[in-house]
Short mmCIF file of C-alpha atoms (C1' of nucleotides) in Angstrom, two decimals:
data_model
loop_
_atom_site.label_atom_id
_atom_site.label_comp_id
_atom_site.label_asym_id
_atom_site.label_seq_id
_atom_site.Cartn_x
_atom_site.Cartn_y
_atom_site.Cartn_z
CA MET J 52 -25.28 5.76 -7.20
CA ALA J 53 -26.67 9.42 -6.73
CA GLU J 54 -24.60 11.76 -7.18
CA ASP J 55 -23.86 13.22 -11.34
CA ASN J 56 -20.00 13.27 -10.38
CA SER J 57 -19.56 9.35 -10.01
CA PRO J 58 -16.58 8.43 -10.40
CA TYR J 59 -18.30 5.07 -11.95
CA LYS J 60 -20.34 7.41 -14.12
CA ALA J 61 -17.39 8.98 -15.75
CA VAL J 62 -16.00 5.17 -15.97
CA ALA J 63 -18.51 3.95 -17.61
CA THR J 64 -18.25 6.63 -20.74
CA LYS J 65 -14.52 5.11 -20.89
CA CYS J 66 -13.06 2.48 -22.28
CA ARG J 67 -12.37 -0.66 -20.49
CA ARG J 68 -9.52 -3.70 -20.12
CA SER J 69 -11.58 -6.31 -22.57
CA ARG J 70 -12.45 -9.14 -19.59
CA THR J 71 -10.41 -11.68 -18.97
CA LYS J 72 -11.67 -15.08 -19.48
CA PHE J 73 -10.01 -17.98 -17.75
CA THR J 74 -10.03 -21.31 -19.02
CA GLU J 75 -10.71 -23.82 -16.93
CA GLU J 76 -7.16 -24.74 -16.53
CA GLN J 77 -5.73 -21.38 -15.43
CA LEU J 78 -9.17 -21.50 -12.68
CA LYS J 79 -7.29 -24.62 -11.22
CA ILE J 80 -4.12 -23.54 -10.95
CA LEU J 81 -5.24 -19.58 -10.10
CA ILE J 82 -7.55 -22.03 -7.31
CA ASN J 83 -5.12 -24.37 -6.53
CA ALA J 84 -2.28 -21.43 -5.39
CA PHE J 85 -5.20 -19.33 -3.66
CA ASN J 86 -6.43 -22.27 -1.55
CA LYS J 87 -2.16 -22.85 -0.12
CA LYS J 88 -1.81 -19.08 -0.25
CA PRO J 89 -4.62 -16.33 -0.29
CA TYR J 90 -1.44 -13.70 -0.35
CA PRO J 91 0.84 -14.24 -2.44
CA GLY J 92 4.29 -12.26 -2.26
CA TYR J 93 5.37 -10.69 -5.79
CA ALA J 94 7.12 -13.54 -7.51
CA ALA J 95 4.61 -15.71 -6.51
CA LYS J 96 2.33 -14.02 -8.52
CA GLN J 97 4.79 -13.28 -10.96
CA ARG J 98 5.35 -17.41 -11.60
CA LEU J 99 1.34 -17.80 -11.55
CA ALA J 100 1.25 -15.29 -14.28
CA LEU J 101 4.16 -17.03 -16.34
CA GLU J 102 2.24 -20.49 -15.53
CA VAL J 103 -1.00 -19.73 -16.39
CA ASN J 104 0.05 -17.21 -19.31
CA THR J 105 -1.62 -13.61 -17.97
CA GLU J 106 0.08 -10.97 -16.94
CA GLU J 107 0.45 -10.40 -12.84
CA SER J 108 -1.76 -7.27 -13.14
CA ARG J 109 -4.76 -9.59 -13.77
CA ILE J 110 -3.42 -12.45 -11.13
CA GLN J 111 -3.62 -8.90 -8.90
CA ILE J 112 -7.08 -8.72 -9.40
CA TRP J 113 -8.17 -11.98 -9.63
CA PHE J 114 -6.86 -12.64 -5.79
CA GLN J 115 -8.29 -9.60 -4.77
CA ASN J 116 -11.86 -10.19 -5.86
CA ARG J 117 -11.41 -14.40 -4.81
CA ARG J 118 -11.10 -12.94 -1.21
CA ALA J 119 -13.39 -10.83 -1.61
CA ARG J 120 -15.78 -13.59 -2.03
CA HIS J 121 -14.42 -15.77 0.25
CA ARG J 122 -14.89 -13.57 2.96
CA PHE J 123 -18.83 -12.54 1.80
CA LEU J 124 -18.99 -16.37 1.99
CA LYS J 125 -17.38 -17.12 5.33
CA ARG J 126 -19.25 -14.04 6.37
CA PRO J 127 -21.45 -14.59 10.11
CA GLU J 128 -24.64 -12.62 8.88
CA LYS J 129 -24.71 -11.20 12.14
CA ASN J 130 -20.68 -10.04 11.94
CA LEU J 131 -21.02 -6.69 10.14
CA ASP J 132 -17.72 -5.27 11.11
CA LEU J 133 -16.31 -6.75 8.08
CA ARG J 134 -12.54 -4.67 9.22
CA GLN J 135 -11.32 -7.32 11.63
CA ASP J 136 -10.13 -9.49 8.82
CA ARG J 137 -7.34 -7.01 8.57
CA VAL J 138 -5.78 -9.20 11.23
CA TYR J 139 -3.55 -10.92 9.12
CA PRO J 140 -2.32 -13.87 10.11
CA GLU J 141 2.26 -14.39 9.68
CA GLU J 142 1.89 -16.36 6.79
CA ASN J 143 0.11 -14.22 5.10
CA ILE J 144 2.02 -10.88 5.55
CA GLN J 145 5.41 -12.87 4.90
CA GLY J 146 3.84 -12.48 1.36
CA MET J 147 2.22 -8.75 2.05
CA ARG J 148 6.18 -7.97 2.29
CA ASP J 149 6.96 -9.76 -0.88
CA ARG J 150 6.27 -6.90 -2.91
CA ARG J 151 7.15 -5.51 -6.18
CA CYS J 152 10.26 -3.51 -6.09
CA ARG J 153 9.43 0.65 -6.45
CA THR J 154 9.16 2.07 -9.45
CA SER J 155 11.30 5.28 -9.95
CA TYR J 156 10.12 7.43 -12.26
CA THR J 157 12.70 9.97 -14.05
CA SER J 158 11.39 13.88 -14.02
CA SER J 159 10.02 13.46 -18.01
CA GLN J 160 8.59 10.28 -17.59
CA LEU J 161 6.76 12.43 -14.12
CA GLN J 162 6.12 15.22 -16.42
CA THR J 163 4.05 13.23 -19.38
CA LEU J 164 2.09 11.49 -16.56
CA MET J 165 1.09 14.56 -14.77
CA ASN J 166 0.14 16.43 -18.30
CA ALA J 167 -1.96 13.21 -19.21
CA PHE J 168 -3.38 13.12 -15.11
CA MET J 169 -4.23 17.11 -16.24
CA GLU J 170 -5.77 16.27 -19.32
CA ASN J 171 -8.11 13.59 -17.71
CA PRO J 172 -7.46 11.88 -14.50
CA TYR J 173 -9.72 8.62 -15.67
CA PRO J 174 -7.49 7.26 -18.94
CA GLY J 175 -9.17 4.69 -20.46
CA ILE J 176 -7.27 1.30 -20.98
CA ASP J 177 -6.30 2.25 -24.59
CA SER J 178 -5.15 5.97 -23.09
CA ARG J 179 -3.40 3.82 -20.17
CA GLU J 180 -1.13 1.25 -22.62
CA GLN J 181 -0.63 4.41 -24.66
CA LEU J 182 0.83 6.09 -21.68
CA ALA J 183 2.78 3.21 -20.48
CA GLU J 184 4.43 2.92 -23.94
CA ASP J 185 5.35 6.46 -24.05
CA ILE J 186 7.27 6.80 -20.80
CA GLY J 187 8.33 2.98 -21.22
CA VAL J 188 6.64 1.49 -17.63
CA PRO J 189 4.09 -1.55 -17.65
CA GLU J 190 0.04 -0.57 -18.03
CA SER J 191 -0.46 -1.13 -14.20
CA ARG J 192 1.89 1.28 -13.34
CA VAL J 193 0.19 3.93 -15.15
CA GLN J 194 -2.92 2.94 -13.47
CA ILE J 195 -1.35 2.68 -10.42
CA TRP J 196 -0.49 6.31 -10.10
CA PHE J 197 -3.50 7.60 -11.23
CA GLN J 198 -4.79 6.29 -8.77
CA ASN J 199 -2.22 7.82 -6.47
CA ARG J 200 -2.24 10.70 -7.42
CA ARG J 201 -6.17 11.12 -7.54
CA SER J 202 -6.24 9.80 -3.94
CA ARG J 203 -3.36 12.65 -2.76
CA LEU J 204 -5.52 15.19 -4.76
CA ARG J 205 -8.52 14.86 -2.81
CA ILE J 206 -6.44 14.56 0.40
CA GLN J 207 -4.92 17.92 -0.59
CA LYS J 208 -8.09 19.50 -1.37
CA LYS J 209 -9.84 18.54 2.14
CA ARG J 210 -6.62 19.77 3.40
CA GLU J 211 -6.71 23.13 1.69
CA PRO J 212 -9.38 24.84 4.14
CA GLU J 213 -8.57 23.69 7.37
CA GLU J 214 -4.68 25.88 6.71
CA ALA J 215 -6.37 28.36 5.87
CA SER J 216 -8.47 28.95 8.71
CA ALA J 217 -5.56 28.34 10.43
CA GLN J 218 -3.79 30.58 8.59
CA ARG J 219 -6.14 32.77 9.91
CA GLN J 220 -6.70 31.80 12.99
CA ASN J 221 -2.76 32.35 13.53
CA GLN J 222 -3.48 36.17 11.98
CA GLY J 223 -5.54 36.57 14.27
CA GLN J 224 -3.62 35.56 17.03
CA ASP J 225 -0.80 37.81 16.00
CA LEU J 226 -2.09 41.08 15.83
"C1'" DG X 74 -33.01 -10.89 -15.56
"C1'" DG X 75 -30.41 -13.06 -12.42
"C1'" DA X 76 -25.95 -14.74 -11.06
"C1'" DC X 77 -20.89 -14.74 -11.36
"C1'" DT X 78 -16.90 -11.90 -11.87
"C1'" DA X 79 -13.10 -9.50 -14.14
"C1'" DA X 80 -12.49 -5.12 -13.72
"C1'" DC X 81 -12.25 -0.89 -11.30
"C1'" DG X 82 -13.35 3.07 -8.32
"C1'" DT X 83 -11.63 5.28 -3.52
"C1'" DA X 84 -9.71 5.12 1.18
"C1'" DA X 85 -6.82 3.50 4.26
"C1'" DT X 86 -2.09 1.72 5.11
"C1'" DC X 87 2.42 -0.07 3.86
"C1'" DA X 88 6.93 0.67 2.89
"C1'" DC X 89 11.24 2.91 1.63
"C1'" DA X 90 13.89 6.67 -0.18
"C1'" DG X 91 15.24 11.01 0.46
"C1'" DC X 92 15.82 15.37 3.14
"C1'" DG O 44 11.96 12.05 12.36
"C1'" DC O 45 9.06 13.69 8.25
"C1'" DT O 46 7.38 14.17 3.88
"C1'" DG O 47 6.57 12.55 -0.43
"C1'" DT O 48 4.60 8.52 -3.26
"C1'" DG O 49 4.91 4.12 -5.10
"C1'" DA O 50 2.06 -0.75 -3.82
"C1'" DT O 51 -1.02 -3.38 -1.78
"C1'" DT O 52 -5.24 -3.54 1.02
"C1'" DA O 53 -10.47 -4.28 1.73
"C1'" DC O 54 -14.65 -3.14 0.60
"C1'" DG O 55 -18.10 -1.08 -3.17
"C1'" DT O 56 -19.59 -0.28 -8.18
"C1'" DT O 57 -19.97 -1.43 -12.53
"C1'" DA O 58 -20.37 -3.96 -16.56
"C1'" DG O 59 -19.44 -8.06 -19.74
"C1'" DT O 60 -20.85 -13.24 -20.06
"C1'" DC O 61 -23.75 -17.54 -19.37
"C1'" DC O 62 -27.96 -19.81 -18.41
#
DNA sequence: GGACTAACGTAATCACAGC
DNA sequence: GCTGTGATTACGTTAGTCC
């Protein structure tokens, strides 16, 4: 955390979703499901959400954190290459293929999102929920949209100087 | 205060529609 | 095929809660 413009600092001043407190019964169901299948598909996550009476996005976060903890506990001390975990067993890949249907936004929904993004690229939970209500999509989709938008903007900004210098080189060749 | 863990960030990648 | 973009992942950080 050396840089002042750290996103985490920005987040600290904004409103996070209040922390979910799972009951013992809910945890029993989640752990049981995790032990059977650490990479549930969208349908399985929805079923679990219904069963433990929470949102599907909370189930997704819970599985993400659970897998991270699992990897950490399983990690051999000398093995620092955690990326090898990206090689998934076949049954896990099947779960990953069962994705949520792609959300398609209308131009007016996109306009609303873009306006909000220009005003604040890191909206807190309150703003995200308000936006979600305004455009009629779940808050979790708004969160993903902002993540993707920030990511693509960073990539675009990184590319701009490279493209400009390539253009200058081309112009030099043309002369 | 430290441990645990939900929430949330980035980066990389997959998946698929539209051209 | 390529591009744009929504969805999902690993991994890292922040912060609330409990002891």
